[in-house]
PDB file of C-alpha atoms and ligand atoms in Angstrom:
ATOM      1  CA  MET A 273     140.201 190.903  36.157  1.00 96.00           C
ATOM      2  CA  ASN A 274     141.842 189.572  33.006  1.00 98.00           C
ATOM      3  CA  ILE A 275     140.051 187.808  30.176  1.00 98.00           C
ATOM      4  CA  LYS A 276     141.083 185.492  27.370  1.00 98.00           C
ATOM      5  CA  LYS A 277     138.678 184.354  24.677  1.00 98.00           C
ATOM      6  CA  PHE A 278     139.131 181.285  22.505  1.00 98.00           C
ATOM      7  CA  THR A 279     136.776 180.276  19.709  1.00 98.00           C
ATOM      8  CA  PHE A 280     136.485 176.492  19.622  1.00 98.00           C
ATOM      9  CA  ASN A 281     134.698 173.613  17.856  1.00 96.00           C
ATOM     10  CA  PRO A 282     132.784 173.512  14.538  1.00 95.00           C
ATOM     11  CA  VAL A 283     129.943 175.632  16.019  1.00 95.00           C
ATOM     12  CA  GLU A 284     132.484 178.348  16.955  1.00 98.00           C
ATOM     13  CA  VAL A 285     131.700 178.745  20.640  1.00 98.00           C
ATOM     14  CA  ASN A 286     133.561 181.452  22.545  1.00 98.00           C
ATOM     15  CA  ALA A 287     135.371 179.863  25.484  1.00 98.00           C
ATOM     16  CA  ILE A 288     136.371 182.287  28.244  1.00 98.00           C
ATOM     17  CA  VAL A 289     139.101 182.242  30.880  1.00 99.00           C
ATOM     18  CA  LEU A 290     138.915 184.876  33.653  1.00 98.00           C
ATOM     19  CA  TRP A 291     141.616 185.445  36.238  1.00 98.00           C
ATOM     20  CA  ASP A 292     143.002 188.076  38.560  1.00 98.00           C
ATOM     21  CA  ASP A 293     146.407 188.783  40.087  1.00 98.00           C
ATOM     22  CA  THR A 294     146.070 185.868  42.510  1.00 98.00           C
ATOM     23  CA  LEU A 295     146.289 183.707  39.326  1.00 98.00           C
ATOM     24  CA  GLU A 296     143.181 181.762  40.315  1.00 98.00           C
ATOM     25  CA  CYS A 297     140.982 181.412  37.253  1.00 98.00           C
ATOM     26  CA  VAL A 298     137.568 180.203  36.111  1.00 98.00           C
ATOM     27  CA  ILE A 299     136.924 178.568  32.759  1.00 99.00           C
ATOM     28  CA  ILE A 300     133.537 179.329  31.195  1.00 99.00           C
ATOM     29  CA  ASP A 301     132.159 177.002  28.474  1.00 98.00           C
ATOM     30  CA  PRO A 302     135.538 175.423  27.577  1.00 98.00           C
ATOM     31  CA  ALA A 303     134.011 174.151  24.288  1.00 97.00           C
ATOM     32  CA  CYS A 304     137.142 172.272  23.156  1.00 97.00           C
ATOM     33  CA  TYR A 305     136.315 169.590  20.595  1.00 96.00           C
ATOM     34  CA  TYR A 306     139.538 168.782  18.772  1.00 97.00           C
ATOM     35  CA  PRO A 307     142.669 167.656  20.652  1.00 97.00           C
ATOM     36  CA  ASN A 308     144.566 170.718  19.405  1.00 98.00           C
ATOM     37  CA  GLU A 309     141.907 172.940  21.027  1.00 98.00           C
ATOM     38  CA  GLU A 310     142.377 171.126  24.333  1.00 98.00           C
ATOM     39  CA  GLN A 311     146.109 171.662  24.020  1.00 98.00           C
ATOM     40  CA  GLN A 312     145.673 175.378  23.213  1.00 98.00           C
ATOM     41  CA  LEU A 313     143.651 175.845  26.396  1.00 98.00           C
ATOM     42  CA  LYS A 314     146.085 173.807  28.496  1.00 98.00           C
ATOM     43  CA  LEU A 315     149.117 175.615  27.103  1.00 98.00           C
ATOM     44  CA  PHE A 316     147.564 179.006  27.824  1.00 98.00           C
ATOM     45  CA  ILE A 317     146.709 178.062  31.425  1.00 98.00           C
ATOM     46  CA  GLU A 318     150.213 176.696  31.988  1.00 98.00           C
ATOM     47  CA  THR A 319     152.037 179.557  30.290  1.00 98.00           C
ATOM     48  CA  GLN A 320     150.145 182.114  32.368  1.00 98.00           C
ATOM     49  CA  ASN A 321     150.683 180.024  35.519  1.00 98.00           C
ATOM     50  CA  LEU A 322     146.951 180.001  36.211  1.00 98.00           C
ATOM     51  CA  LYS A 323     145.169 177.782  38.698  1.00 98.00           C
ATOM     52  CA  PRO A 324     141.699 176.792  37.423  1.00 98.00           C
ATOM     53  CA  ILE A 325     139.328 176.511  40.360  1.00 98.00           C
ATOM     54  CA  LYS A 326     135.899 176.613  38.707  1.00 98.00           C
ATOM     55  CA  LEU A 327     134.285 175.322  35.518  1.00 98.00           C
ATOM     56  CA  LEU A 328     131.167 177.340  34.727  1.00 99.00           C
ATOM     57  CA  ASN A 329     128.601 176.689  31.984  1.00 98.00           C
ATOM     58  CA  THR A 330     126.335 179.452  30.703  1.00 98.00           C
ATOM     59  CA  HIS A 331     123.818 176.801  29.611  1.00 98.00           C
ATOM     60  CA  GLY A 332     123.490 173.172  28.624  1.00 98.00           C
ATOM     61  CA  HIS A 333     123.658 173.101  24.826  1.00 97.00           C
ATOM     62  CA  PHE A 334     126.126 170.435  23.774  1.00 97.00           C
ATOM     63  CA  ASP A 335     128.506 172.793  21.964  1.00 97.00           C
ATOM     64  CA  HIS A 336     129.100 174.709  25.207  1.00 98.00           C
ATOM     65  CA  LEU A 337     129.631 171.480  27.184  1.00 98.00           C
ATOM     66  CA  MET A 338     132.426 170.314  24.913  1.00 97.00           C
ATOM     67  CA  GLY A 339     135.655 170.405  26.899  1.00 97.00           C
ATOM     68  CA  ASN A 340     133.919 169.838  30.255  1.00 98.00           C
ATOM     69  CA  ALA A 341     135.350 166.305  30.454  1.00 98.00           C
ATOM     70  CA  PHE A 342     138.826 167.531  29.500  1.00 98.00           C
ATOM     71  CA  VAL A 343     138.805 170.330  32.086  1.00 98.00           C
ATOM     72  CA  GLU A 344     137.495 168.029  34.831  1.00 98.00           C
ATOM     73  CA  LYS A 345     140.132 165.411  34.035  1.00 98.00           C
ATOM     74  CA  THR A 346     143.013 167.880  33.676  1.00 98.00           C
ATOM     75  CA  TRP A 347     142.378 170.163  36.669  1.00 98.00           C
ATOM     76  CA  GLY A 348     140.065 168.079  38.849  1.00 98.00           C
ATOM     77  CA  ILE A 349     137.190 170.573  38.927  1.00 98.00           C
ATOM     78  CA  LYS A 350     133.518 169.738  38.406  1.00 98.00           C
ATOM     79  CA  SER A 351     131.198 171.733  36.176  1.00 98.00           C
ATOM     80  CA  GLU A 352     128.547 174.144  37.479  1.00 98.00           C
ATOM     81  CA  ILE A 353     125.314 174.922  35.650  1.00 98.00           C
ATOM     82  CA  HIS A 354     121.718 175.992  36.330  1.00 98.00           C
ATOM     83  CA  LYS A 355     119.596 173.023  37.374  1.00 98.00           C
ATOM     84  CA  GLU A 356     116.992 173.652  34.646  1.00 98.00           C
ATOM     85  CA  ASP A 357     119.610 172.793  32.028  1.00 98.00           C
ATOM     86  CA  ASN A 358     120.832 169.585  33.648  1.00 98.00           C
ATOM     87  CA  TYR A 359     118.586 167.540  31.332  1.00 98.00           C
ATOM     88  CA  LEU A 360     120.618 168.931  28.424  1.00 98.00           C
ATOM     89  CA  VAL A 361     123.809 167.597  30.001  1.00 98.00           C
ATOM     90  CA  GLU A 362     122.101 164.177  30.065  1.00 97.00           C
ATOM     91  CA  GLN A 363     121.076 164.541  26.387  1.00 97.00           C
ATOM     92  CA  ALA A 364     124.318 166.060  25.096  1.00 97.00           C
ATOM     93  CA  THR A 365     125.437 162.969  23.198  1.00 96.00           C
ATOM     94  CA  SER A 366     122.228 162.600  21.182  1.00 95.00           C
ATOM     95  CA  GLN A 367     122.071 166.366  20.586  1.00 94.00           C
ATOM     96  CA  SER A 368     125.629 166.394  19.240  1.00 95.00           C
ATOM     97  CA  LEU A 369     124.835 163.522  16.863  1.00 95.00           C
ATOM     98  CA  MET A 370     121.915 165.496  15.439  1.00 93.00           C
ATOM     99  CA  PHE A 371     124.401 168.217  14.521  1.00 92.00           C
ATOM    100  CA  GLY A 372     126.892 165.770  13.041  1.00 93.00           C
ATOM    101  CA  MET A 373     129.359 165.764  15.928  1.00 93.00           C
ATOM    102  CA  SER A 374     130.119 163.169  18.563  1.00 92.00           C
ATOM    103  CA  LEU A 375     130.371 164.110  22.215  1.00 95.00           C
ATOM    104  CA  SER A 376     130.626 161.551  25.010  1.00 95.00           C
ATOM    105  CA  LYS A 377     128.236 162.205  27.890  1.00 96.00           C
ATOM    106  CA  PRO A 378     129.750 165.120  29.860  1.00 97.00           C
ATOM    107  CA  PRO A 379     130.516 164.521  33.561  1.00 98.00           C
ATOM    108  CA  SER A 380     127.634 165.307  35.924  1.00 98.00           C
ATOM    109  CA  PRO A 381     127.750 168.836  37.374  1.00 98.00           C
ATOM    110  CA  GLY A 382     128.998 169.311  40.916  1.00 98.00           C
ATOM    111  CA  HIS A 383     126.907 172.387  41.641  1.00 98.00           C
ATOM    112  CA  PHE A 384     123.696 174.035  40.411  1.00 98.00           C
ATOM    113  CA  PHE A 385     123.439 177.845  40.263  1.00 98.00           C
ATOM    114  CA  VAL A 386     120.608 179.880  41.679  1.00 97.00           C
ATOM    115  CA  ASP A 387     119.692 183.334  40.397  1.00 98.00           C
ATOM    116  CA  GLY A 388     121.745 186.057  42.068  1.00 98.00           C
ATOM    117  CA  GLU A 389     124.352 183.677  43.435  1.00 98.00           C
ATOM    118  CA  ILE A 390     127.853 185.130  43.813  1.00 98.00           C
ATOM    119  CA  ILE A 391     130.698 183.051  42.416  1.00 98.00           C
ATOM    120  CA  THR A 392     134.117 183.876  43.814  1.00 98.00           C
ATOM    121  CA  PHE A 393     137.675 183.150  42.722  1.00 98.00           C
ATOM    122  CA  GLY A 394     140.869 184.870  43.824  1.00 98.00           C
ATOM    123  CA  LYS A 395     139.796 188.356  44.904  1.00 98.00           C
ATOM    124  CA  SER A 396     137.081 188.503  42.249  1.00 98.00           C
ATOM    125  CA  ALA A 397     133.348 187.946  42.144  1.00 98.00           C
ATOM    126  CA  LEU A 398     130.793 187.140  39.467  1.00 98.00           C
ATOM    127  CA  LYS A 399     127.049 187.374  39.907  1.00 98.00           C
ATOM    128  CA  VAL A 400     124.805 184.751  38.310  1.00 99.00           C
ATOM    129  CA  ILE A 401     121.989 186.398  36.327  1.00 99.00           C
ATOM    130  CA  TYR A 402     119.301 183.898  35.317  1.00 98.00           C
ATOM    131  CA  VAL A 403     117.726 184.633  31.926  1.00 98.00           C
ATOM    132  CA  PRO A 404     115.789 181.638  30.557  1.00 98.00           C
ATOM    133  CA  GLY A 405     114.300 181.496  27.070  1.00 98.00           C
ATOM    134  CA  HIS A 406     117.143 180.341  24.822  1.00 98.00           C
ATOM    135  CA  SER A 407     117.332 177.369  27.161  1.00 98.00           C
ATOM    136  CA  PRO A 408     115.397 176.899  30.414  1.00 98.00           C
ATOM    137  CA  GLY A 409     118.545 177.237  32.530  1.00 98.00           C
ATOM    138  CA  GLY A 410     120.454 179.984  30.755  1.00 98.00           C
ATOM    139  CA  VAL A 411     122.602 182.279  32.906  1.00 98.00           C
ATOM    140  CA  ALA A 412     124.964 185.193  32.371  1.00 99.00           C
ATOM    141  CA  PHE A 413     127.949 185.957  34.617  1.00 99.00           C
ATOM    142  CA  TYR A 414     128.402 189.584  35.649  1.00 99.00           C
ATOM    143  CA  SER A 415     131.314 191.442  37.173  1.00 98.00           C
ATOM    144  CA  GLU A 416     130.077 194.759  38.506  1.00 97.00           C
ATOM    145  CA  GLU A 417     133.603 195.839  39.385  1.00 97.00           C
ATOM    146  CA  ASP A 418     134.982 195.202  35.903  1.00 98.00           C
ATOM    147  CA  LEU A 419     131.839 196.137  33.937  1.00 98.00           C
ATOM    148  CA  LEU A 420     131.946 192.761  32.234  1.00 98.00           C
ATOM    149  CA  LEU A 421     129.161 190.360  31.254  1.00 99.00           C
ATOM    150  CA  ILE A 422     129.599 186.828  29.930  1.00 99.00           C
ATOM    151  CA  ALA A 423     126.244 186.352  28.228  1.00 98.00           C
ATOM    152  CA  GLY A 424     126.363 182.864  26.705  1.00 98.00           C
ATOM    153  CA  ASP A 425     123.684 182.555  24.005  1.00 98.00           C
ATOM    154  CA  ILE A 426     121.242 184.954  25.700  1.00 98.00           C
ATOM    155  CA  LEU A 427     122.380 188.116  23.914  1.00 98.00           C
ATOM    156  CA  PHE A 428     124.513 188.623  20.812  1.00 98.00           C
ATOM    157  CA  SER A 429     125.868 191.651  18.983  1.00 98.00           C
ATOM    158  CA  GLY A 430     122.755 192.802  17.102  1.00 98.00           C
ATOM    159  CA  SER A 431     120.786 189.679  17.935  1.00 98.00           C
ATOM    160  CA  VAL A 432     119.431 187.417  20.677  1.00 98.00           C
ATOM    161  CA  GLY A 433     119.558 183.675  21.280  1.00 98.00           C
ATOM    162  CA  ARG A 434     117.487 181.392  19.070  1.00 97.00           C
ATOM    163  CA  THR A 435     114.303 180.136  20.690  1.00 97.00           C
ATOM    164  CA  ASP A 436     113.218 177.525  18.144  1.00 96.00           C
ATOM    165  CA  LEU A 437     114.901 174.685  20.038  1.00 91.00           C
ATOM    166  CA  PRO A 438     112.874 172.527  22.480  1.00 91.00           C
ATOM    167  CA  LYS A 439     111.758 174.512  25.566  1.00 96.00           C
ATOM    168  CA  GLY A 440     112.765 177.792  23.883  1.00 97.00           C
ATOM    169  CA  ASN A 441     110.599 180.833  24.692  1.00 98.00           C
ATOM    170  CA  HIS A 442     111.190 184.067  22.794  1.00 98.00           C
ATOM    171  CA  GLU A 443     108.960 186.285  24.916  1.00 98.00           C
ATOM    172  CA  GLN A 444     110.560 185.057  28.120  1.00 98.00           C
ATOM    173  CA  LEU A 445     114.039 185.666  26.674  1.00 98.00           C
ATOM    174  CA  ILE A 446     113.270 189.230  25.541  1.00 98.00           C
ATOM    175  CA  THR A 447     111.630 190.109  28.870  1.00 98.00           C
ATOM    176  CA  GLY A 448     114.602 188.688  30.774  1.00 98.00           C
ATOM    177  CA  ILE A 449     117.130 190.602  28.677  1.00 98.00           C
ATOM    178  CA  LYS A 450     115.233 193.857  29.096  1.00 98.00           C
ATOM    179  CA  GLU A 451     114.611 193.507  32.827  1.00 98.00           C
ATOM    180  CA  LYS A 452     117.926 191.999  33.914  1.00 98.00           C
ATOM    181  CA  LEU A 453     120.614 192.896  31.360  1.00 98.00           C
ATOM    182  CA  LEU A 454     119.668 196.205  29.715  1.00 98.00           C
ATOM    183  CA  VAL A 455     119.395 197.759  33.182  1.00 98.00           C
ATOM    184  CA  LEU A 456     123.145 197.336  33.666  1.00 98.00           C
ATOM    185  CA  ASP A 457     125.610 200.182  33.053  1.00 98.00           C
ATOM    186  CA  PRO A 458     125.691 200.990  29.293  1.00 98.00           C
ATOM    187  CA  LYS A 459     129.482 200.699  29.436  1.00 98.00           C
ATOM    188  CA  VAL A 460     129.349 197.004  30.400  1.00 98.00           C
ATOM    189  CA  LYS A 461     131.286 194.971  27.840  1.00 98.00           C
ATOM    190  CA  VAL A 462     129.458 191.840  26.728  1.00 98.00           C
ATOM    191  CA  TYR A 463     131.217 188.635  25.677  1.00 98.00           C
ATOM    192  CA  CYS A 464     128.743 186.493  23.756  1.00 98.00           C
ATOM    193  CA  GLY A 465     128.605 182.722  23.305  1.00 98.00           C
ATOM    194  CA  HIS A 466     129.274 183.164  19.587  1.00 98.00           C
ATOM    195  CA  GLY A 467     130.566 186.062  17.504  1.00 98.00           C
ATOM    196  CA  PRO A 468     132.026 189.427  18.504  1.00 98.00           C
ATOM    197  CA  GLU A 469     131.862 191.428  21.728  1.00 98.00           C
ATOM    198  CA  THR A 470     129.431 194.291  22.228  1.00 98.00           C
ATOM    199  CA  THR A 471     128.261 196.595  25.037  1.00 98.00           C
ATOM    200  CA  ILE A 472     124.983 196.916  26.896  1.00 98.00           C
ATOM    201  CA  GLY A 473     124.659 200.500  25.597  1.00 98.00           C
ATOM    202  CA  THR A 474     125.086 199.429  21.962  1.00 98.00           C
ATOM    203  CA  GLU A 475     122.472 196.684  22.253  1.00 98.00           C
ATOM    204  CA  LYS A 476     120.079 198.945  24.109  1.00 98.00           C
ATOM    205  CA  SER A 477     120.260 201.494  21.284  1.00 97.00           C
ATOM    206  CA  PHE A 478     120.561 199.364  18.172  1.00 97.00           C
ATOM    207  CA  ASN A 479     119.429 195.764  18.759  1.00 98.00           C
ATOM    208  CA  GLN A 480     116.254 195.454  16.682  1.00 97.00           C
ATOM    209  CA  PHE A 481     114.997 192.509  18.779  1.00 97.00           C
ATOM    210  CA  LEU A 482     114.905 194.703  21.875  1.00 97.00           C
ATOM    211  CA  ASN A 483     113.162 197.778  20.530  1.00 88.00           C
TER     212      ASN A 483
HETATM  213 ZN1  LIG B 202     122.836 177.602  23.063  1.00 50.87          ZN
HETATM  214 ZN1  LIG B 203     125.792 178.286  21.481  1.00 50.87          ZN
END
């Protein structure tokens, strides 16, 4: 599996494209806000000859939903998210205004994840790991074969997702991370919703929120 990370919009969300040698790809949290960010994503997909077949959201915070409308319009694919975060899709416009940005209401999702669901594209598979607490419908996407985890805002390098937003729950988040993420192979590389990459082993040893 191949991976490309972009960092888009004023909140600096990491947008992820995953593909394999079939050239089918999934776009995770496209996050494009400015037209030049949309064009960067489009140019990359076209230059690599990729065929986007799925649009996956790690959770429903507005900054991660940016670009959903562009991706749906450009490649004709509907977003997928955990049902518990669908209310955030509905509220995305007002949430963005509170942070000084303007986002039109994102298109309604076409599919809701359940915990443990397997998402497939090309010859590849990702497992949905449900870890609420940062938001009620937060999920991570895990490739066992490639030792890769797309963690959204659940886990960061040296930190964890904020839980001071409505419906946040710190205890639930920490328990979920410990029981469902730290049990993975220490070598698993973690792409976070913001900031740099890390590994499960590094966070298990050094993350002060998890010790
Ligand atoms: Zn978030
Ligand atoms: Zn975020």
